[in-house]
Amino acid sequence: MDKKGILDELAEKIRTHQFEPAREMLADMNPIDIADLFDDLPNDKCLVLFRILPKDLSAEVFSNLPSDIQKSVVEHISDKEIQAIITEMQLDDTVDFIEELPANLVKRILEQASPDIRTQINIFLKYPEDSAGSVMTVEYVALRSYMTIDEALAKYKNLANINNNNDICFIIGETRKLEGVISLKTMVLSDPKAAIVDVMEKNVVSVLATEDQEVVADLFRKYDLNSMPVTDKENRLVGIITVDDIMDVIVAESTEDIHKMAAIDPSKVEYLKESVWSHSKHRITWLVVLMISATFTGMIIHKYEEVLESAVMLAAFIPMLMDTGGNAGAQSSTLVIRGMALGEISSRDFWKVIWKEFRVSLIVGLLLAALNFARVYFFDSVPLNVIFVICISLYVTVILAKVVGSILPMAAKWLKLDPAVMAGPLITTVVDACALMVYFWLSVQLLTDIIHV
């Protein structure tokens, strides 16, 4: 049954007060699919649907709801229901949820949490935003290094019913310093009497709690991890980051980069749920900057007014030159930014990248210039010397665009800026100015018979 059919059936059951059949229907569904149903319901219906959820599903469904629906639900349910949700939710999901709420609701939720959970939440909230500590969870299995495999398996069985964890356990010493990791598979296949320190993996990839979450995402990709321990500066284990949490980080970071590459201030609000005023506020700053920077293009055209007056036909090819240059530069910057994000390109590769893009520009520029020569020669009534100026300008513009497009993102990285800022519109503005300078300079030098400056 599709989503609409499920909603219609649930609505009919709720309308006729068949709450138990509705609850049984929801019990057979995946919690994430149930959470998707809330997007198409008004707030009053969302509350009714949430109240008829089976108790063992309510916390998991709640953690997957959009923040605005979570807020609406919390505002209308009882303190006892809040307490049940907080108790069942994973701690990292609880922290993410609390960070989106106004202060009065945060206070109410913390009052319903147990002292232990409240303490842990407060610890999470003190970590910098977008740090490893802010996305980690404390729900994991920690084993002591002095244990035998038999003792470790016994502890795993006891904790598995309490903690939501994967099959990786973390080995700590007397002072909680991280010493290694071991998988459940390794423990099951090892001698029960063997010391855990003899079979554990000692070469552990870990991260500081203050490390940026984007760095953590790169480490997950590089080492193909399912979970990663998080430590303090003294290498004491304070939490772990799981692959499902890092997937959310990757989506968030990718969205932020896309916004910056389109010259938009990043926003965490869904497109349709963000107000028109908020959309405008996030876009206007860069539009103003790019508008002002584009005045340099106008100044160049103004400087060469006499050239255009002498050869008006030159004006017809300005858009083609500027667009081609901008597109060529955007291609290079996008590839370099992506390569840097994936760890394929580093600062020490600066000259390698420039040399590669330069060679690419020679080939691409030559092909574009040849195609443009044929198009103008056969379809436009333009003197041959003007065609040569146009094609040479195009060739030089493509070379400049490719080189500039590769330099700017790497320069941004060196200046501790986000390379994504240097993509798209900004590079286009720079390349436009370069293209016009080349075009008019060549026109003055090579078209002396028709231009009198």
Tab-separated table of C-alpha atoms in Angstrom:
chain	number	residue	atom	x	y	z
A	1	MET	CA	0.000	0.000	0.000
A	2	ASP	CA	1.347	3.461	-0.885
A	3	LYS	CA	1.715	6.353	1.537
A	4	LYS	CA	-1.610	7.975	0.589
A	5	GLY	CA	-3.445	4.685	1.013
A	6	ILE	CA	-1.931	4.188	4.481
A	7	LEU	CA	-2.867	7.716	5.530
A	8	ASP	CA	-6.429	7.305	4.256
A	9	GLU	CA	-6.846	4.003	6.099
A	10	LEU	CA	-5.408	5.435	9.322
A	11	ALA	CA	-7.598	8.536	9.034
A	12	GLU	CA	-10.690	6.349	8.672
A	13	LYS	CA	-9.755	4.235	11.687
A	14	ILE	CA	-9.088	7.335	13.781
A	15	ARG	CA	-12.344	8.972	12.638
A	16	THR	CA	-14.326	5.889	13.697
A	17	HIS	CA	-12.339	5.559	16.946
A	18	GLN	CA	-10.794	2.226	15.934
A	19	PHE	CA	-7.602	3.053	17.816
A	20	GLU	CA	-6.515	-0.503	18.560
A	21	PRO	CA	-6.636	-1.638	14.888
A	22	ALA	CA	-4.759	1.578	13.973
A	23	ARG	CA	-2.119	0.782	16.598
A	24	GLU	CA	-1.747	-2.756	15.271
A	25	MET	CA	-1.387	-1.406	11.753
A	26	LEU	CA	1.418	0.942	12.858
A	27	ALA	CA	3.146	-1.830	14.832
A	28	ASP	CA	3.876	-3.661	11.573
A	29	MET	CA	5.532	-0.613	9.990
A	30	ASN	CA	9.131	0.620	10.050
A	31	PRO	CA	9.562	3.574	12.490
A	32	ILE	CA	11.143	5.710	9.751
A	33	ASP	CA	8.171	5.067	7.425
A	34	ILE	CA	5.818	6.026	10.258
A	35	ALA	CA	7.748	9.281	10.792
A	36	ASP	CA	7.328	10.080	7.068
A	37	LEU	CA	3.536	9.970	7.507
A	38	PHE	CA	3.638	12.982	9.838
A	39	ASP	CA	4.878	15.290	7.042
A	40	ASP	CA	1.484	15.114	5.304
A	41	LEU	CA	-0.670	15.680	8.405
A	42	PRO	CA	-1.796	18.889	10.138
A	43	ASN	CA	-0.504	19.432	13.701
A	44	ASP	CA	-3.709	18.259	15.404
A	45	LYS	CA	-3.713	14.997	13.432
A	46	CYS	CA	0.028	14.527	14.158
A	47	LEU	CA	-0.698	14.582	17.878
A	48	VAL	CA	-3.502	12.023	17.543
A	49	LEU	CA	-1.302	9.744	15.447
A	50	PHE	CA	1.569	10.028	17.924
A	51	ARG	CA	-0.658	9.161	20.883
A	52	ILE	CA	-1.869	5.904	19.305
A	53	LEU	CA	1.669	4.717	18.523
A	54	PRO	CA	2.754	1.505	20.299
A	55	LYS	CA	4.882	2.420	23.329
A	56	ASP	CA	7.920	0.534	22.052
A	57	LEU	CA	7.865	2.537	18.803
A	58	SER	CA	7.086	6.056	20.029
A	59	ALA	CA	10.653	7.053	20.998
A	60	GLU	CA	12.218	5.827	17.754
A	61	VAL	CA	9.491	7.452	15.641
A	62	PHE	CA	9.888	10.678	17.626
A	63	SER	CA	13.650	10.788	16.992
A	64	ASN	CA	12.996	10.650	13.217
A	65	LEU	CA	10.372	13.407	13.139
A	66	PRO	CA	11.167	16.883	11.730
A	67	SER	CA	12.114	19.353	14.470
A	68	ASP	CA	8.949	21.466	14.061
A	69	ILE	CA	6.702	18.416	14.569
A	70	GLN	CA	8.808	17.299	17.555
A	71	LYS	CA	8.318	20.717	19.105
A	72	SER	CA	4.553	20.585	18.500
A	73	VAL	CA	4.297	17.111	20.047
A	74	VAL	CA	6.284	18.094	23.158
A	75	GLU	CA	4.108	21.160	23.674
A	76	HIS	CA	0.967	18.994	23.893
A	77	ILE	CA	1.981	15.774	25.641
A	78	SER	CA	2.243	15.169	29.362
A	79	ASP	CA	5.415	15.240	31.471
A	80	LYS	CA	5.107	11.480	31.942
A	81	GLU	CA	5.068	10.935	28.179
A	82	ILE	CA	8.106	13.212	27.786
A	83	GLN	CA	9.949	11.223	30.420
A	84	ALA	CA	9.176	7.961	28.600
A	85	ILE	CA	10.467	9.355	25.298
A	86	ILE	CA	13.689	10.760	26.788
A	87	THR	CA	14.365	7.476	28.584
A	88	GLU	CA	14.005	5.414	25.399
A	89	MET	CA	15.690	7.766	22.904
A	90	GLN	CA	19.383	7.486	22.134
A	91	LEU	CA	21.293	10.242	23.884
A	92	ASP	CA	22.733	11.816	20.730
A	93	ASP	CA	19.234	12.008	19.215
A	94	THR	CA	17.982	13.629	22.418
A	95	VAL	CA	20.730	16.262	22.263
A	96	ASP	CA	20.017	17.029	18.590
A	97	PHE	CA	16.340	17.423	19.448
A	98	ILE	CA	16.981	19.699	22.444
A	99	GLU	CA	19.294	21.989	20.447
A	100	GLU	CA	16.368	22.937	18.175
A	101	LEU	CA	13.961	23.842	21.010
A	102	PRO	CA	13.282	27.167	22.750
A	103	ALA	CA	14.583	27.584	26.313
A	104	ASN	CA	11.221	26.986	28.042
A	105	LEU	CA	10.763	23.569	26.414
A	106	VAL	CA	14.394	22.614	27.057
A	107	LYS	CA	13.888	23.330	30.742
A	108	ARG	CA	10.740	21.206	30.813
A	109	ILE	CA	12.472	18.265	29.124
A	110	LEU	CA	15.527	18.403	31.382
A	111	GLU	CA	13.242	18.405	34.418
A	112	GLN	CA	11.755	15.090	33.251
A	113	ALA	CA	15.100	13.446	32.504
A	114	SER	CA	16.851	11.320	35.093
A	115	PRO	CA	19.844	12.924	36.884
A	116	ASP	CA	22.245	10.714	34.925
A	117	ILE	CA	20.717	11.564	31.537
A	118	ARG	CA	20.510	15.253	32.475
A	119	THR	CA	24.226	15.280	33.330
A	120	GLN	CA	25.131	13.611	30.056
A	121	ILE	CA	22.956	15.994	28.037
A	122	ASN	CA	24.612	19.002	29.674
A	123	ILE	CA	28.043	17.579	28.809
A	124	PHE	CA	27.002	17.199	25.164
A	125	LEU	CA	25.604	20.709	24.996
A	126	LYS	CA	28.947	22.174	26.096
A	127	TYR	CA	30.804	20.791	23.078
A	128	PRO	CA	31.317	23.231	20.176
A	129	GLU	CA	28.698	23.082	17.452
A	130	ASP	CA	29.682	20.803	14.565
A	131	SER	CA	32.370	19.098	16.678
A	132	ALA	CA	32.843	15.361	17.161
A	133	GLY	CA	31.582	15.706	20.739
A	134	SER	CA	28.320	17.231	19.575
A	135	VAL	CA	27.434	14.218	17.383
A	136	MET	CA	28.821	11.359	19.483
A	137	THR	CA	26.845	8.980	21.679
A	138	VAL	CA	27.754	7.494	25.058
A	139	GLU	CA	25.791	4.319	24.398
A	140	TYR	CA	28.526	1.780	23.719
A	141	VAL	CA	30.176	-1.248	25.333
A	142	ALA	CA	33.475	-0.525	27.097
A	143	LEU	CA	35.527	-3.510	28.257
A	144	ARG	CA	38.458	-3.477	30.678
A	145	SER	CA	41.867	-4.505	29.405
A	146	TYR	CA	42.405	-6.980	32.266
A	147	MET	CA	39.374	-9.094	31.246
A	148	THR	CA	39.430	-12.502	29.624
A	149	ILE	CA	37.354	-13.213	26.513
A	150	ASP	CA	34.862	-15.137	28.666
A	151	GLU	CA	34.399	-12.179	31.028
A	152	ALA	CA	34.151	-9.764	28.105
A	153	LEU	CA	31.371	-11.791	26.453
A	154	ALA	CA	29.465	-11.949	29.738
A	155	LYS	CA	29.641	-8.158	30.097
A	156	TYR	CA	28.626	-7.687	26.464
A	157	LYS	CA	25.505	-9.809	27.057
A	158	ASN	CA	24.593	-7.730	30.117
A	159	LEU	CA	25.086	-4.391	28.355
A	160	ALA	CA	23.567	-5.345	25.001
A	161	ASN	CA	20.067	-5.092	26.448
A	162	ILE	CA	20.805	-1.652	27.870
A	163	ASN	CA	22.879	0.067	25.207
A	164	ASN	CA	22.067	0.426	21.553
A	165	ASN	CA	25.425	-0.547	20.100
A	166	ASN	CA	27.045	-2.300	17.203
A	167	ASP	CA	29.306	-5.338	17.357
A	168	ILE	CA	32.429	-3.320	18.141
A	169	CYS	CA	33.581	-3.045	21.769
A	170	PHE	CA	36.121	-0.557	23.080
A	171	ILE	CA	38.915	-1.557	25.430
A	172	ILE	CA	39.904	0.877	28.201
A	173	GLY	CA	42.460	0.800	31.013
A	174	GLU	CA	42.081	1.679	34.677
A	175	THR	CA	41.941	5.441	33.938
A	176	ARG	CA	39.524	4.984	30.992
A	177	LYS	CA	42.309	5.569	28.467
A	178	LEU	CA	41.542	3.975	25.125
A	179	GLU	CA	43.769	0.945	24.505
A	180	GLY	CA	42.083	-0.903	21.652
A	181	VAL	CA	38.944	-2.271	20.025
A	182	ILE	CA	37.577	-5.759	19.498
A	183	SER	CA	34.687	-7.079	17.437
A	184	LEU	CA	32.058	-9.488	18.679
A	185	LYS	CA	33.126	-11.906	15.940
A	186	THR	CA	36.706	-11.911	17.245
A	187	MET	CA	35.544	-12.604	20.787
A	188	VAL	CA	33.278	-15.458	19.725
A	189	LEU	CA	36.062	-17.120	17.708
A	190	SER	CA	38.788	-16.623	20.347
A	191	ASP	CA	39.780	-18.885	23.223
A	192	PRO	CA	37.433	-18.059	26.162
A	193	LYS	CA	40.396	-18.079	28.560
A	194	ALA	CA	42.562	-15.773	26.427
A	195	ALA	CA	43.339	-12.273	27.698
A	196	ILE	CA	41.460	-9.621	25.794
A	197	VAL	CA	44.643	-7.550	25.363
A	198	ASP	CA	46.187	-10.393	23.360
A	199	VAL	CA	43.481	-10.504	20.697
A	200	MET	CA	42.242	-6.888	20.543
A	201	GLU	CA	43.127	-4.479	17.730
A	202	LYS	CA	45.574	-1.943	19.163
A	203	ASN	CA	45.890	0.271	16.085
A	204	VAL	CA	42.746	2.331	16.715
A	205	VAL	CA	41.512	5.256	14.632
A	206	SER	CA	40.090	7.748	17.124
A	207	VAL	CA	39.266	11.441	17.163
A	208	LEU	CA	39.285	14.235	19.743
A	209	ALA	CA	35.912	15.434	21.003
A	210	THR	CA	36.731	18.957	19.808
A	211	GLU	CA	37.609	17.887	16.264
A	212	ASP	CA	35.458	19.245	13.435
A	213	GLN	CA	32.748	16.825	12.298
A	214	GLU	CA	33.830	17.208	8.669
A	215	VAL	CA	37.243	15.772	9.577
A	216	VAL	CA	35.465	12.877	11.283
A	217	ALA	CA	33.440	12.202	8.133
A	218	ASP	CA	36.671	12.105	6.087
A	219	LEU	CA	38.166	9.560	8.505
A	220	PHE	CA	35.058	7.360	8.279
A	221	ARG	CA	35.336	7.358	4.501
A	222	LYS	CA	39.103	6.846	4.440
A	223	TYR	CA	39.154	3.889	6.844
A	224	ASP	CA	35.699	2.471	5.955
A	225	LEU	CA	34.563	2.518	9.598
A	226	ASN	CA	31.255	1.568	11.215
A	227	SER	CA	32.058	3.377	14.459
A	228	MET	CA	34.825	5.559	15.848
A	229	PRO	CA	35.878	6.231	19.445
A	230	VAL	CA	35.950	9.817	20.675
A	231	THR	CA	38.534	10.782	23.282
A	232	ASP	CA	39.566	13.791	25.326
A	233	LYS	CA	43.046	15.335	25.188
A	234	GLU	CA	44.357	12.680	27.579
A	235	ASN	CA	43.076	9.842	25.353
A	236	ARG	CA	40.249	8.941	27.755
A	237	LEU	CA	37.214	7.447	26.021
A	238	VAL	CA	34.250	9.826	26.240
A	239	GLY	CA	31.948	8.456	23.527
A	240	ILE	CA	31.675	6.977	20.056
A	241	ILE	CA	30.370	8.125	16.692
A	242	THR	CA	28.403	5.601	14.661
A	243	VAL	CA	28.042	5.415	10.896
A	244	ASP	CA	24.360	6.454	10.974
A	245	ASP	CA	25.305	9.648	12.825
A	246	ILE	CA	28.113	10.417	10.401
A	247	MET	CA	25.750	9.948	7.449
A	248	ASP	CA	23.689	12.836	8.821
A	249	VAL	CA	26.884	14.882	9.093
A	250	ILE	CA	27.854	14.093	5.492
A	251	VAL	CA	24.423	15.184	4.236
A	252	ALA	CA	24.614	18.388	6.289
A	253	GLU	CA	28.158	19.217	5.125
A	254	SER	CA	27.307	18.476	1.481
A	255	THR	CA	24.229	20.697	1.704
A	256	GLU	CA	26.319	23.486	3.213
A	257	ASP	CA	28.901	23.207	0.414
A	258	ILE	CA	26.183	23.286	-2.255
A	259	HIS	CA	24.727	26.439	-0.696
A	260	LYS	CA	28.127	28.131	-0.605
A	261	MET	CA	28.933	27.111	-4.176
A	262	ALA	CA	25.681	28.781	-5.229
A	263	ALA	CA	26.562	31.927	-3.214
A	264	ILE	CA	23.904	31.313	-0.546
A	265	ASP	CA	24.466	31.497	3.205
A	266	PRO	CA	23.907	27.945	4.533
A	267	SER	CA	20.607	27.143	6.247
A	268	LYS	CA	19.570	24.022	8.149
A	269	VAL	CA	15.856	24.598	7.569
A	270	GLU	CA	14.071	22.566	4.884
A	271	TYR	CA	13.389	24.567	1.701
A	272	LEU	CA	9.578	24.505	1.867
A	273	LYS	CA	9.532	25.129	5.634
A	274	GLU	CA	11.802	28.176	5.504
A	275	SER	CA	10.072	31.547	5.224
A	276	VAL	CA	10.424	33.816	2.197
A	277	TRP	CA	12.107	36.437	4.382
A	278	SER	CA	14.659	33.902	5.650
A	279	HIS	CA	15.386	32.727	2.099
A	280	SER	CA	15.927	36.335	1.039
A	281	LYS	CA	18.216	37.056	3.992
A	282	HIS	CA	20.435	34.077	3.178
A	283	ARG	CA	20.774	35.083	-0.470
A	284	ILE	CA	21.061	38.873	-0.455
A	285	THR	CA	24.552	39.211	1.069
A	286	TRP	CA	26.394	37.345	-1.679
A	287	LEU	CA	24.185	38.863	-4.373
A	288	VAL	CA	25.252	42.321	-3.200
A	289	VAL	CA	28.929	41.308	-3.114
A	290	LEU	CA	28.749	39.798	-6.601
A	291	MET	CA	26.796	42.772	-7.936
A	292	ILE	CA	29.443	45.179	-6.669
A	293	SER	CA	32.288	43.009	-7.959
A	294	ALA	CA	30.571	42.840	-11.349
A	295	THR	CA	30.942	46.616	-11.649
A	296	PHE	CA	34.586	45.952	-12.565
A	297	THR	CA	33.292	44.304	-15.715
A	298	GLY	CA	31.314	47.451	-16.482
A	299	MET	CA	34.388	49.594	-15.850
A	300	ILE	CA	36.397	47.551	-18.372
A	301	ILE	CA	33.679	47.913	-21.020
A	302	HIS	CA	33.473	51.649	-20.284
A	303	LYS	CA	37.253	51.954	-20.680
A	304	TYR	CA	37.084	50.389	-24.144
A	305	GLU	CA	33.978	52.227	-25.387
A	306	GLU	CA	35.929	53.648	-28.312
A	307	VAL	CA	36.962	50.161	-29.377
A	308	LEU	CA	33.331	49.027	-29.413
A	309	GLU	CA	32.285	52.151	-31.291
A	310	SER	CA	34.905	51.438	-33.963
A	311	ALA	CA	33.931	47.760	-34.284
A	312	VAL	CA	30.383	47.278	-33.038
A	313	MET	CA	30.452	43.638	-34.172
A	314	LEU	CA	32.849	42.881	-31.298
A	315	ALA	CA	30.040	43.430	-28.774
A	316	ALA	CA	28.051	40.487	-30.154
A	317	PHE	CA	30.710	38.014	-28.987
A	318	ILE	CA	31.186	39.323	-25.450
A	319	PRO	CA	28.452	37.099	-23.893
A	320	MET	CA	29.917	33.988	-25.538
A	321	LEU	CA	33.405	34.731	-24.215
A	322	MET	CA	32.233	35.519	-20.695
A	323	ASP	CA	29.891	32.522	-20.420
A	324	THR	CA	32.444	30.074	-21.813
A	325	GLY	CA	35.134	31.389	-19.474
A	326	GLY	CA	32.827	31.253	-16.468
A	327	ASN	CA	31.743	27.703	-17.257
A	328	ALA	CA	35.337	26.553	-17.796
A	329	GLY	CA	36.423	28.070	-14.475
A	330	ALA	CA	33.451	26.570	-12.630
A	331	GLN	CA	34.326	23.108	-13.964
A	332	SER	CA	37.874	23.328	-12.612
A	333	SER	CA	36.883	24.778	-9.245
A	334	THR	CA	34.187	22.143	-8.730
A	335	LEU	CA	36.598	19.282	-9.417
A	336	VAL	CA	39.303	20.766	-7.191
A	337	ILE	CA	36.866	21.446	-4.334
A	338	ARG	CA	35.500	17.931	-4.561
A	339	GLY	CA	38.996	16.478	-4.671
A	340	MET	CA	39.957	18.457	-1.577
A	341	ALA	CA	36.811	17.337	0.245
A	342	LEU	CA	37.608	13.676	-0.499
A	343	GLY	CA	41.226	14.050	0.517
A	344	GLU	CA	42.446	13.409	-3.036
A	345	ILE	CA	44.047	16.869	-3.251
A	346	SER	CA	46.126	18.550	-0.536
A	347	SER	CA	48.063	21.812	-0.280
A	348	ARG	CA	51.274	20.137	-1.420
A	349	ASP	CA	49.557	19.275	-4.728
A	350	PHE	CA	49.202	22.964	-5.640
A	351	TRP	CA	51.536	22.963	-8.645
A	352	LYS	CA	50.415	19.511	-9.787
A	353	VAL	CA	46.811	20.715	-9.956
A	354	ILE	CA	47.715	23.896	-11.829
A	355	TRP	CA	49.883	21.966	-14.313
A	356	LYS	CA	47.107	19.429	-14.941
A	357	GLU	CA	44.404	22.084	-15.419
A	358	PHE	CA	46.721	24.074	-17.683
A	359	ARG	CA	47.198	21.048	-19.954
A	360	VAL	CA	43.464	20.361	-19.919
A	361	SER	CA	42.791	24.003	-20.841
A	362	LEU	CA	45.168	23.771	-23.837
A	363	ILE	CA	43.168	20.880	-25.285
A	364	VAL	CA	39.691	22.144	-24.375
A	365	GLY	CA	40.509	25.717	-25.424
A	366	LEU	CA	41.873	24.600	-28.796
A	367	LEU	CA	38.768	22.529	-29.560
A	368	LEU	CA	36.407	25.330	-28.525
A	369	ALA	CA	38.349	27.898	-30.555
A	370	ALA	CA	38.313	25.645	-33.650
A	371	LEU	CA	34.578	24.994	-33.369
A	372	ASN	CA	33.907	28.685	-32.825
A	373	PHE	CA	36.059	29.603	-35.846
A	374	ALA	CA	34.038	27.253	-38.054
A	375	ARG	CA	30.714	28.542	-36.710
A	376	VAL	CA	31.561	32.235	-37.185
A	377	TYR	CA	33.301	31.729	-40.540
A	378	PHE	CA	30.409	29.827	-42.149
A	379	PHE	CA	27.377	31.437	-40.478
A	380	ASP	CA	28.356	35.041	-39.656
A	381	SER	CA	29.486	37.837	-41.941
A	382	VAL	CA	32.591	38.720	-39.958
A	383	PRO	CA	36.012	39.684	-41.360
A	384	LEU	CA	38.683	37.008	-41.018
A	385	ASN	CA	40.953	39.120	-38.812
A	386	VAL	CA	38.050	39.688	-36.358
A	387	ILE	CA	37.371	35.943	-36.265
A	388	PHE	CA	41.006	35.354	-35.335
A	389	VAL	CA	40.771	37.870	-32.493
A	390	ILE	CA	37.599	36.213	-31.197
A	391	CYS	CA	39.064	32.709	-31.316
A	392	ILE	CA	42.421	33.688	-29.798
A	393	SER	CA	40.555	35.537	-27.027
A	394	LEU	CA	38.427	32.459	-26.425
A	395	TYR	CA	41.500	30.229	-26.258
A	396	VAL	CA	43.315	32.490	-23.789
A	397	THR	CA	40.150	32.964	-21.721
A	398	VAL	CA	39.646	29.207	-21.310
A	399	ILE	CA	43.281	28.794	-20.209
A	400	LEU	CA	42.972	31.632	-17.682
A	401	ALA	CA	39.624	30.341	-16.429
A	402	LYS	CA	40.902	26.807	-15.853
A	403	VAL	CA	44.009	28.020	-14.021
A	404	VAL	CA	42.122	30.575	-11.903
A	405	GLY	CA	39.408	27.996	-11.175
A	406	SER	CA	42.041	25.636	-9.758
A	407	ILE	CA	44.012	28.279	-7.839
A	408	LEU	CA	41.218	30.042	-5.931
A	409	PRO	CA	39.841	27.026	-3.965
A	410	MET	CA	43.355	25.997	-2.920
A	411	ALA	CA	44.192	29.577	-1.965
A	412	ALA	CA	41.027	29.664	0.153
A	413	LYS	CA	42.119	26.502	1.959
A	414	TRP	CA	45.519	28.058	2.634
A	415	LEU	CA	43.784	31.146	4.086
A	416	LYS	CA	41.656	28.890	6.372
A	417	LEU	CA	38.489	29.663	4.383
A	418	ASP	CA	35.954	27.198	3.021
A	419	PRO	CA	37.028	26.372	-0.576
A	420	ALA	CA	33.348	26.132	-1.593
A	421	VAL	CA	33.127	29.923	-1.243
A	422	MET	CA	35.413	30.230	-4.264
A	423	ALA	CA	33.162	28.253	-6.590
A	424	GLY	CA	30.583	29.220	-9.165
A	425	PRO	CA	29.539	32.875	-9.080
A	426	LEU	CA	32.754	34.289	-7.595
A	427	ILE	CA	35.021	32.578	-10.111
A	428	THR	CA	32.667	33.593	-12.921
A	429	THR	CA	32.997	37.232	-11.866
A	430	VAL	CA	36.801	37.049	-11.840
A	431	VAL	CA	36.968	35.235	-15.172
A	432	ASP	CA	34.538	37.691	-16.799
A	433	ALA	CA	36.890	40.564	-16.027
A	434	CYS	CA	39.893	38.619	-17.341
A	435	ALA	CA	38.059	37.619	-20.529
A	436	LEU	CA	37.137	41.210	-21.352
A	437	MET	CA	40.661	42.486	-20.687
A	438	VAL	CA	42.116	39.862	-23.044
A	439	TYR	CA	39.451	40.455	-25.694
A	440	PHE	CA	39.818	44.232	-25.855
A	441	TRP	CA	43.620	44.171	-25.600
A	442	LEU	CA	43.875	41.761	-28.535
A	443	SER	CA	41.355	43.822	-30.476
A	444	VAL	CA	43.444	46.963	-30.039
A	445	GLN	CA	46.659	45.151	-30.987
A	446	LEU	CA	45.404	43.139	-33.958
A	447	LEU	CA	42.547	45.140	-35.488
A	448	THR	CA	44.368	48.398	-36.187
A	449	ASP	CA	42.747	48.637	-39.603
A	450	ILE	CA	39.219	48.976	-38.220
A	451	ILE	CA	39.821	50.314	-34.694
A	452	HIS	CA	41.098	53.848	-34.088
A	453	VAL	CA	41.787	54.527	-30.420
